[in-house]
Coordinates of C-alpha atoms in Angstrom, one line a residue:
M245 CA 112.4 144.7 91.8
F246 CA 113.4 141.0 92.1
K247 CA 109.8 139.9 91.8
S248 CA 109.4 141.9 88.7
I249 CA 112.5 140.1 87.2
Q250 CA 111.1 136.8 88.1
K251 CA 107.7 137.5 86.5
S252 CA 109.4 138.8 83.4
G253 CA 111.5 135.7 83.2
R254 CA 108.5 133.4 83.4
I255 CA 106.7 135.4 80.7
A256 CA 109.8 135.2 78.5
A257 CA 110.2 131.4 79.0
V258 CA 106.5 130.8 78.0
A259 CA 106.9 133.1 75.0
I260 CA 109.9 131.3 73.7
G261 CA 108.1 128.0 74.1
L262 CA 105.1 129.3 72.3
I263 CA 107.0 130.8 69.4
A264 CA 109.1 127.7 68.9
A265 CA 106.1 125.4 69.1
L266 CA 103.8 127.4 66.9
S267 CA 106.4 127.8 64.1
P268 CA 105.9 124.2 62.7
L269 CA 102.1 124.5 63.1
A270 CA 101.7 127.2 60.4
A271 CA 100.5 124.5 58.0
P272 CA 98.9 121.1 58.6
P273 CA 100.9 117.9 57.8
A274 CA 100.9 117.3 54.0
A275 CA 100.1 113.7 54.7
L276 CA 96.6 114.7 55.9
A277 CA 95.6 116.5 52.8
G278 CA 94.6 113.3 50.9
G279 CA 92.3 111.8 53.5
S280 CA 91.5 111.3 57.1
V281 CA 94.2 108.7 57.9
P282 CA 97.7 110.2 58.1
T283 CA 100.7 108.6 56.3
P284 CA 103.7 108.0 58.5
E285 CA 107.1 109.2 57.3
L286 CA 110.2 107.3 58.0
E287 CA 112.7 109.4 60.1
K288 CA 115.3 106.9 61.2
S289 CA 116.3 103.3 60.7
Y290 CA 118.8 101.2 62.7
S291 CA 120.0 97.6 62.6
F292 CA 121.5 95.5 65.5
K293 CA 123.2 92.2 65.5
V294 CA 121.6 89.7 67.9
S295 CA 122.0 86.2 69.0
S296 CA 118.5 84.8 68.5
E297 CA 114.9 85.7 67.7
Y298 CA 114.2 86.2 71.4
S299 CA 116.3 89.3 71.4
H300 CA 114.4 92.6 71.4
T301 CA 114.5 96.3 72.2
A302 CA 112.5 98.0 74.9
T303 CA 111.7 101.6 75.8
S304 CA 109.6 103.4 78.4
G305 CA 107.7 105.5 75.9
N306 CA 110.1 107.9 74.2
T307 CA 112.6 107.7 71.3
K308 CA 115.6 109.3 73.2
F309 CA 116.9 106.1 74.7
G310 CA 116.1 102.4 74.5
Y311 CA 117.7 99.1 75.5
L312 CA 118.7 96.2 73.4
Y313 CA 118.2 92.9 75.2
D314 CA 120.2 90.1 73.6
F315 CA 118.9 86.6 74.4
D316 CA 120.3 83.2 73.5
D317 CA 118.2 80.3 72.0
E318 CA 117.3 79.1 75.5
Y319 CA 115.8 82.5 76.3
N320 CA 118.6 83.5 78.7
L321 CA 119.7 87.2 78.7
I322 CA 123.2 87.5 77.5
S323 CA 123.6 91.3 77.7
A324 CA 121.8 94.6 77.8
S325 CA 123.0 97.7 75.8
L326 CA 121.9 101.2 75.8
I327 CA 120.6 102.5 72.5
N328 CA 120.8 106.3 71.7
F329 CA 118.0 106.7 69.2
K330 CA 119.4 110.0 68.0
D331 CA 122.2 108.3 66.1
G332 CA 121.6 104.5 66.6
S333 CA 124.7 104.0 68.7
T334 CA 124.9 101.4 71.4
S335 CA 126.9 101.0 74.5
P336 CA 127.0 97.9 76.8
V337 CA 125.6 98.3 80.3
A338 CA 128.0 96.8 82.9
I339 CA 125.7 94.1 84.5
P340 CA 127.2 91.2 86.4
D341 CA 126.3 87.8 84.9
K342 CA 124.6 86.8 88.2
S343 CA 122.3 89.8 88.0
L344 CA 121.1 89.4 84.4
N345 CA 118.0 87.5 85.4
S346 CA 116.8 90.5 87.5
V347 CA 117.2 93.3 84.9
C348 CA 114.1 95.5 84.8
L349 CA 113.2 98.5 82.7
A350 CA 111.7 101.3 85.0
P351 CA 110.0 104.6 84.2
N352 CA 112.1 107.4 82.6
D353 CA 114.3 104.8 80.8
L354 CA 116.0 103.8 84.1
L355 CA 117.4 100.2 84.1
C356 CA 117.5 98.3 87.4
W357 CA 119.0 95.1 88.7
V358 CA 119.9 93.4 92.0
D359 CA 123.6 92.7 92.7
G360 CA 123.9 90.8 95.9
N361 CA 122.7 93.0 98.7
N362 CA 122.4 96.1 96.5
L363 CA 119.8 97.5 94.1
V364 CA 121.6 99.2 91.2
V365 CA 119.9 101.9 89.1
F366 CA 121.4 102.9 85.8
S367 CA 120.6 106.3 84.3
P368 CA 121.0 106.7 80.5
D369 CA 121.3 110.5 80.6
N370 CA 124.9 110.4 82.1
Q371 CA 125.3 106.6 81.9
S372 CA 125.9 106.3 85.6
Q373 CA 125.0 103.7 88.2
T374 CA 123.7 104.4 91.7
V375 CA 123.9 101.7 94.3
H376 CA 121.3 101.3 97.1
P377 CA 121.8 98.7 99.8
I378 CA 118.8 96.4 100.4
T379 CA 117.9 93.8 102.9
S380 CA 119.4 90.4 102.2
A381 CA 116.9 87.8 101.1
K382 CA 117.5 84.1 100.5
Y383 CA 115.2 83.5 97.6
A384 CA 115.7 82.0 94.2
H385 CA 114.5 84.9 92.1
T386 CA 114.3 88.7 92.6
G387 CA 112.5 91.4 90.6
E388 CA 112.4 95.1 91.1
T389 CA 110.7 98.3 89.9
V390 CA 111.0 102.0 90.6
S391 CA 108.2 104.5 91.1
N392 CA 107.4 107.1 88.5
D393 CA 109.0 109.8 90.4
G394 CA 112.1 107.8 91.0
K395 CA 111.8 108.2 94.8
R396 CA 110.9 104.6 95.8
A397 CA 111.8 101.1 94.7
A398 CA 110.0 97.8 95.2
V399 CA 112.1 94.6 95.4
E400 CA 110.1 91.4 94.9
H401 CA 111.3 87.9 96.0
Y402 CA 110.1 84.6 94.6
D403 CA 110.9 80.9 95.2
Y404 CA 112.1 78.4 92.6
E405 CA 108.5 78.0 91.4
Y406 CA 108.2 81.8 91.0
E407 CA 105.7 81.9 93.8
P408 CA 105.8 85.4 95.4
K409 CA 107.3 85.5 98.9
K410 CA 108.0 89.0 100.0
V411 CA 108.1 92.6 98.8
E412 CA 110.3 95.3 100.2
I413 CA 109.6 99.0 99.7
Y414 CA 112.7 101.3 99.9
D415 CA 113.3 105.1 100.0
L416 CA 115.9 105.6 97.3
K417 CA 117.0 109.0 98.8
S418 CA 117.7 107.7 102.3
D419 CA 118.3 104.1 101.3
K420 CA 116.0 103.1 104.1
L421 CA 113.6 100.2 104.2
I422 CA 110.1 101.7 104.4
Q423 CA 107.8 98.7 104.7
T424 CA 107.9 94.9 104.1
Y425 CA 104.9 93.1 102.7
Q426 CA 104.8 89.4 103.4
S427 CA 103.1 87.6 100.5
N428 CA 99.8 85.9 101.0
K429 CA 99.4 82.4 99.7
D430 CA 96.7 83.5 97.2
D431 CA 98.8 86.4 95.7
S432 CA 99.3 85.9 92.0
S433 CA 100.7 89.2 90.7
Y434 CA 101.7 92.6 91.9
C435 CA 101.1 96.1 90.7
Y436 CA 101.9 99.5 92.3
S437 CA 100.5 103.1 92.4
K438 CA 102.6 105.6 90.5
D439 CA 104.2 107.0 93.7
M440 CA 104.5 103.5 95.1
S441 CA 102.4 104.3 98.2
R442 CA 100.1 101.3 97.4
L443 CA 100.8 97.7 96.5
Y444 CA 98.0 95.7 94.7
A445 CA 98.1 92.0 95.0
L446 CA 95.7 90.1 92.7
Q447 CA 94.2 87.1 94.4
D448 CA 93.8 83.5 93.2
N449 CA 91.4 80.9 94.5
T450 CA 88.5 83.2 95.1
K451 CA 85.1 81.6 94.7
D452 CA 83.1 82.0 91.4
G453 CA 81.4 85.3 91.3
V454 CA 83.9 87.2 93.4
V455 CA 87.1 89.1 92.4
A456 CA 89.5 90.0 95.3
L457 CA 92.3 92.4 95.5
R458 CA 94.6 92.8 98.4
V459 CA 95.8 96.4 99.0
F460 CA 98.9 97.1 101.0
N461 CA 99.5 100.7 102.3
C462 CA 103.3 101.2 101.8
D463 CA 103.2 104.2 104.1
T464 CA 101.4 102.7 107.2
G465 CA 101.9 98.9 106.5
S466 CA 98.2 98.2 106.8
T467 CA 96.4 95.7 104.5
E468 CA 92.9 95.5 103.3
L469 CA 91.1 92.9 101.2
K470 CA 88.8 94.4 98.6
T471 CA 86.1 92.4 96.7
V472 CA 83.6 92.9 94.0
N473 CA 80.8 90.5 92.7
V474 CA 80.8 89.5 89.1
K475 CA 78.8 87.1 87.0
K476 CA 79.0 83.6 88.5
D477 CA 81.1 81.7 85.9
D478 CA 84.7 80.8 85.4
R479 CA 85.4 83.3 82.7
S480 CA 84.1 86.3 84.7
S481 CA 85.9 85.7 88.0
D482 CA 89.2 84.4 86.5
I483 CA 90.9 87.8 86.4
D484 CA 94.3 87.3 84.7
H485 CA 95.5 90.9 84.1
I486 CA 95.9 94.1 86.2
V487 CA 97.3 97.3 84.8
T488 CA 97.6 101.0 86.0
S489 CA 96.2 103.9 84.1
S490 CA 98.7 106.3 82.6
Y491 CA 96.6 109.4 83.2
S492 CA 95.0 108.7 86.7
D493 CA 95.6 106.8 89.9
D494 CA 93.0 104.2 88.8
I495 CA 93.9 100.5 88.0
Y496 CA 92.0 98.1 85.8
L497 CA 91.5 94.3 86.2
Q498 CA 90.2 92.2 83.3
S499 CA 89.2 88.7 82.4
D500 CA 87.9 87.3 79.1
T501 CA 84.5 88.9 79.7
A502 CA 84.9 91.5 82.4
L503 CA 86.6 94.8 83.0
I504 CA 86.8 96.1 86.5
K505 CA 87.9 99.6 87.6
A506 CA 89.5 100.2 91.0
D507 CA 90.5 103.5 92.7
R508 CA 93.8 104.3 94.5
D509 CA 92.6 102.4 97.6
G510 CA 91.3 99.4 95.6
N511 CA 87.6 100.0 95.8
M512 CA 86.3 98.2 92.7
S513 CA 83.4 98.7 90.4
V514 CA 82.4 96.6 87.4
V515 CA 82.6 98.4 84.1
F516 CA 81.1 95.6 82.2
N517 CA 80.6 91.8 82.7
D518 CA 78.8 89.9 80.0
D519 CA 79.3 87.8 76.8
D520 CA 78.9 90.8 74.6
H521 CA 82.2 92.5 75.6
A522 CA 85.8 91.3 75.8
P523 CA 88.9 93.3 76.4
D524 CA 91.4 93.0 73.6
W525 CA 94.5 90.8 74.0
P526 CA 97.4 91.3 73.8
Y527 CA 96.7 95.1 73.7
S528 CA 94.9 95.1 77.1
Y529 CA 96.2 98.3 78.7
P530 CA 94.9 101.8 79.0
S531 CA 97.9 103.6 77.4
A532 CA 96.0 106.9 77.5
E533 CA 92.4 107.3 78.2
F534 CA 91.0 104.4 76.1
Y535 CA 90.5 100.6 76.2
A536 CA 90.2 98.4 73.3
L537 CA 87.3 95.9 73.3
Y538 CA 85.8 93.2 71.1
T539 CA 82.0 93.6 70.9
K540 CA 79.2 91.7 69.2
K541 CA 78.6 92.3 65.6
E542 CA 74.9 92.1 64.8
S543 CA 73.6 88.7 66.0
N544 CA 76.9 86.9 66.0
D545 CA 78.1 85.3 69.2
L546 CA 81.3 86.9 70.6
F547 CA 82.6 83.5 71.9
E548 CA 82.6 80.0 70.5
E549 CA 82.5 76.9 72.7
D550 CA 84.6 73.8 72.1
D551 CA 84.7 71.0 74.6
G552 CA 83.8 73.3 77.4
D553 CA 86.3 75.9 76.5
Y554 CA 85.4 79.3 75.1
Y555 CA 87.2 81.1 72.3
L556 CA 86.9 84.6 71.1
N557 CA 85.4 84.8 67.6
E558 CA 87.5 87.7 66.3
E559 CA 86.5 87.4 62.6
D560 CA 82.8 88.0 63.5
A561 CA 83.4 90.7 66.1
N562 CA 83.8 94.4 66.0
L563 CA 86.8 96.2 67.5
S564 CA 85.6 99.0 69.6
I565 CA 87.2 101.9 71.5
Y566 CA 86.0 102.5 75.1
D567 CA 86.5 106.0 76.6
L568 CA 87.5 105.5 80.2
K569 CA 86.6 109.0 81.2
S570 CA 83.1 109.1 79.8
D571 CA 82.4 105.3 80.3
K572 CA 81.2 105.1 76.7
I573 CA 82.1 103.2 73.5
I574 CA 83.0 106.0 71.2
S575 CA 83.7 103.9 68.0
S576 CA 83.1 100.4 66.6
I577 CA 84.3 98.9 63.3
A578 CA 84.9 95.4 61.9
F579 CA 88.3 94.0 62.9
P580 CA 90.6 95.7 60.5
F581 CA 93.9 93.9 61.0
G582 CA 93.2 90.5 59.3
D583 CA 95.3 87.9 61.0
G584 CA 97.3 90.6 62.8
Y585 CA 96.5 92.5 65.9
L586 CA 96.0 95.9 67.5
G587 CA 99.1 97.6 69.0
D588 CA 98.1 101.0 70.3
I589 CA 95.5 103.8 70.3
S590 CA 96.1 107.4 69.6
H591 CA 95.8 110.2 72.2
D592 CA 92.3 111.1 71.1
G593 CA 91.0 107.6 70.5
G594 CA 90.6 108.3 66.8
I595 CA 93.4 106.3 65.3
M596 CA 94.3 102.6 65.8
L597 CA 97.9 101.4 65.3
G598 CA 98.5 97.7 64.5
T599 CA 99.9 95.0 62.4
Y600 CA 97.9 93.9 59.3
S601 CA 98.5 90.4 58.0
D602 CA 97.0 88.0 55.4
D603 CA 98.3 85.2 53.3
D604 CA 100.3 87.5 51.0
K605 CA 101.7 90.3 53.1
S606 CA 102.3 91.9 56.4
S607 CA 102.7 95.5 57.4
A608 CA 102.2 98.1 60.0
C609 CA 99.1 100.3 59.5
L610 CA 97.0 103.2 60.9
V611 CA 93.3 102.8 61.0
D612 CA 90.5 105.3 61.4
A613 CA 88.6 104.1 64.4
K614 CA 85.3 105.4 63.1
T615 CA 85.5 104.7 59.3
G616 CA 88.0 101.8 59.0
A617 CA 90.1 103.7 56.5
K618 CA 93.6 102.4 56.5
S619 CA 97.1 103.7 55.8
E620 CA 99.8 101.0 55.5
F621 CA 103.6 101.3 56.0
D622 CA 106.6 99.3 57.0
S623 CA 106.1 96.1 55.0
H624 CA 107.1 93.6 57.6
W625 CA 105.5 91.6 60.4
C626 CA 106.5 94.0 63.2
S627 CA 105.5 95.3 66.6
P628 CA 104.4 98.9 66.2
T629 CA 103.7 101.2 69.1
F630 CA 103.2 104.9 69.6
M631 CA 105.9 107.0 71.2
N632 CA 106.2 110.6 72.4
G633 CA 102.5 111.1 72.7
D634 CA 101.8 109.3 69.4
R635 CA 103.9 111.8 67.5
E636 CA 106.2 109.0 66.5
I637 CA 105.8 105.3 65.8
W638 CA 108.4 102.7 66.6
T639 CA 108.6 99.3 64.8
N640 CA 111.0 96.4 64.8
Y641 CA 111.5 93.2 62.7
Y642 CA 114.0 90.5 62.0
D643 CA 116.0 89.4 59.1
E644 CA 115.0 85.9 57.8
D645 CA 117.8 84.2 59.8
S646 CA 116.9 86.3 62.9
S647 CA 120.5 87.5 63.2
T648 CA 119.7 91.1 62.7
L649 CA 117.1 93.2 64.5
H650 CA 115.9 96.3 62.6
V651 CA 114.3 99.3 64.3
N652 CA 112.4 102.0 62.4
I653 CA 111.2 105.3 63.8
Y654 CA 108.4 107.1 61.9
K655 CA 106.8 110.5 62.2
S656 CA 103.1 109.7 62.6
N657 CA 101.7 112.9 61.2
I658 CA 98.8 112.6 63.6
P659 CA 97.6 116.2 64.4
H660 CA 97.4 117.5 67.9
S661 CA 95.7 120.5 69.5
L662 CA 97.7 123.7 70.0
P663 CA 97.9 123.3 73.8
D664 CA 99.1 119.8 73.4
D665 CA 101.8 120.8 71.1
V666 CA 102.9 123.7 73.2
L667 CA 103.1 121.5 76.3
Y668 CA 104.9 118.8 74.4
F669 CA 107.5 121.3 73.1
V670 CA 108.1 122.7 76.6
Q671 CA 108.5 119.2 78.1
T672 CA 110.9 117.9 75.3
H673 CA 112.9 121.2 75.0
L674 CA 113.0 122.2 78.6
P675 CA 116.7 123.0 78.6
F676 CA 116.2 125.3 75.6
V677 CA 113.1 126.9 77.2
I678 CA 114.9 127.4 80.5
G679 CA 118.1 128.8 78.8
G680 CA 116.1 131.1 76.7
G681 CA 114.1 132.2 79.7
V682 CA 117.3 132.8 81.7
A683 CA 118.7 134.9 78.8
I684 CA 115.6 137.0 78.6
V685 CA 115.6 137.4 82.4
L686 CA 119.1 138.7 82.3
I687 CA 118.3 141.1 79.5
I688 CA 115.1 142.3 81.0
G689 CA 116.6 142.3 84.5
G690 CA 119.7 144.3 83.3
A691 CA 117.4 146.9 81.6
I692 CA 115.3 147.1 84.9
V693 CA 118.4 147.6 86.9
V694 CA 119.7 150.3 84.6
L695 CA 116.4 152.1 84.6
C696 CA 116.3 151.9 88.4
I697 CA 119.8 153.4 88.7
R698 CA 119.0 156.2 86.3
K699 CA 115.8 156.9 88.1
K700 CA 117.6 157.0 91.4
R701 CA 120.3 159.3 90.1
T702 CA 117.6 161.7 88.6
K703 CA 115.8 161.6 91.9
T704 CA 119.0 162.5 93.8
A705 CA 119.9 165.3 91.4
N706 CA 116.4 166.7 91.7
G707 CA 116.6 166.5 95.5
M708 CA 120.0 168.4 95.5
A709 CA 118.5 171.0 93.3
A710 CA 115.6 171.4 95.5
A711 CA 117.8 171.9 98.6
T712 CA 119.8 174.8 97.0
P713 CA 117.9 178.2 97.5
K714 CA 117.1 179.9 94.2
P715 CA 118.2 183.6 93.9
Q716 CA 115.5 186.2 93.5
R717 CA 115.0 187.7 90.1
K718 CA 116.3 191.1 91.2
Q719 CA 119.4 189.5 92.6
S720 CA 120.1 187.8 89.3
R721 CA 119.9 191.0 87.4
R722 CA 122.2 192.7 90.0
Q723 CA 124.7 189.9 89.7
K724 CA 124.6 190.1 86.0
R725 CA 125.1 193.8 86.0
T726 CA 128.0 193.4 88.5
Q727 CA 129.7 190.9 86.2
Q728 CA 129.2 193.2 83.2
N729 CA 130.6 196.1 85.0
A730 CA 133.7 194.2 86.0
V731 CA 136.9 195.4 84.1
A732 CA 138.4 192.7 82.0
P733 CA 142.1 192.2 82.4
A734 CA 144.3 193.7 79.6
A735 CA 145.4 191.1 76.9
P736 CA 149.1 190.1 77.2
G737 CA 151.4 192.2 75.0
M738 CA 148.7 194.9 74.5
P739 CA 149.4 197.6 77.0
A740 CA 146.8 200.4 77.3
N741 CA 147.6 203.7 75.6
P742 CA 148.2 206.2 78.4
T743 CA 147.9 209.2 76.2
E744 CA 144.0 208.7 75.7
P745 CA 141.7 209.3 78.7
A746 CA 139.3 206.6 79.8
R747 CA 135.7 206.9 78.4
F748 CA 132.5 205.8 80.1
C749 CA 128.9 205.5 79.0
R750 CA 127.0 208.6 80.2
H751 CA 123.8 206.5 80.4
C752 CA 124.9 203.4 82.4
G753 CA 128.6 204.1 83.3
T754 CA 130.0 201.1 81.5
P755 CA 133.7 201.6 80.4
L756 CA 134.1 202.0 76.7
V757 CA 136.8 201.2 74.3
P758 CA 138.2 204.3 72.5
E759 CA 136.6 203.5 69.1
A760 CA 133.2 202.5 70.5
Q761 CA 130.1 204.3 69.1
F762 CA 127.5 202.4 71.1
C763 CA 127.5 201.1 74.6
P764 CA 127.8 197.3 74.8
T765 CA 125.5 197.2 77.9
C766 CA 122.6 199.5 77.4
G767 CA 123.0 200.0 73.6
Q768 CA 122.8 203.8 73.7
K769 CA 124.8 205.9 71.3
V770 CA 127.8 207.4 73.0
D771 CA 129.3 210.9 72.4

């Protein structure tokens, strides 16, 4: 019975999610009726007082929470405050002054910093801090990050010149040191797998034509050096950026002319490496399943040379979308943002989000990646980015005196497939789905229990009836006749008249009342 209740509960929870997710999908967004590029709709707008133009807000990909980092004119962090994007309220996060230079935003909107011999993790949901002891290190600078699942943390140590010295990997549940990675002299930057079981150290000082990546196994402590050959010039082998994919365990390394893909263990393969392709900067990260590239337009050169240095010729280049799964360029249009830049790509690779700018105006805009059709909004030089699976757009901009930072949140109106919307609803309304599922479980479970009890009682009653012997038909008739032949007691206060003799039916012998003309038992006429 319990398995039946569990199954019913799962079905109910899914049904609730489907019904709630499907209800707003009855009609397509009105903004799409007039063309292929949606028009974003402003949902929320907030303003925050800041100390300088270096101040900014940061999120880890959703519009539930964010953080306001307030910097002074010397680019020193003064404070960090939690922003609740539901109502725009802010609350200061209690961070010691000595720890401000180590503040780091981790996945799931967690905020981390190092306080002496402790790693502190701040959770915005309940605004609580958890403290984890770490090994003491006597280095000038410290940085930290947390794995996507929140189970591990990496604490990085640097000297005064910000040269990497050591990385410690901790288990946040047991507060135990798992592994320590001693930095190599050629390490330039670090990156981690989502579960923090691998540390990737990008290498400097490799010879022309070779890209090297040091891979540290955080479970076993073993280290391997992985290499791949590229075109033999400075621009190809000078890899300056390494990022992780948001949808797989792959990582990507890029230079001005090369894009290299590496698997979980650091085995690398060259995606492209020529003067006809260049990863876009500052976009340069696979936010979903796509990469933005500059590609040659007709016979124009993609790069210009000036005194031995090469510069990307953006005005005479196409902006292309590269599908990381199919390893194909799926769209290519003339650069649509003027003097601005690309900020993000939609989930299906069909819409570009960026900042358009010319001599007269600046604005955020959506661009169709195949046709170049454009939809402009938010008339400021801002930093737009997709949030919540590109269902919303986040922008910010300053007043002229840089004393106020404004944040706008838009509904993007970009359509999604039905499975995507159902999955998104379940993920973002999990408490409602679970609560509704529990309620349905209780209702269905209660009905099942009642039915089982009734069924059991019926079965018991039937068993008792079967155990009692049934009288034969003749016995029933005999018992009935005996009951009928029994003399009923006289009614109180109505004594029988002794002067009249008793009368009996001559057919069946039943006693008769004095005035009876027919027998009540056999129905025969009496004398």
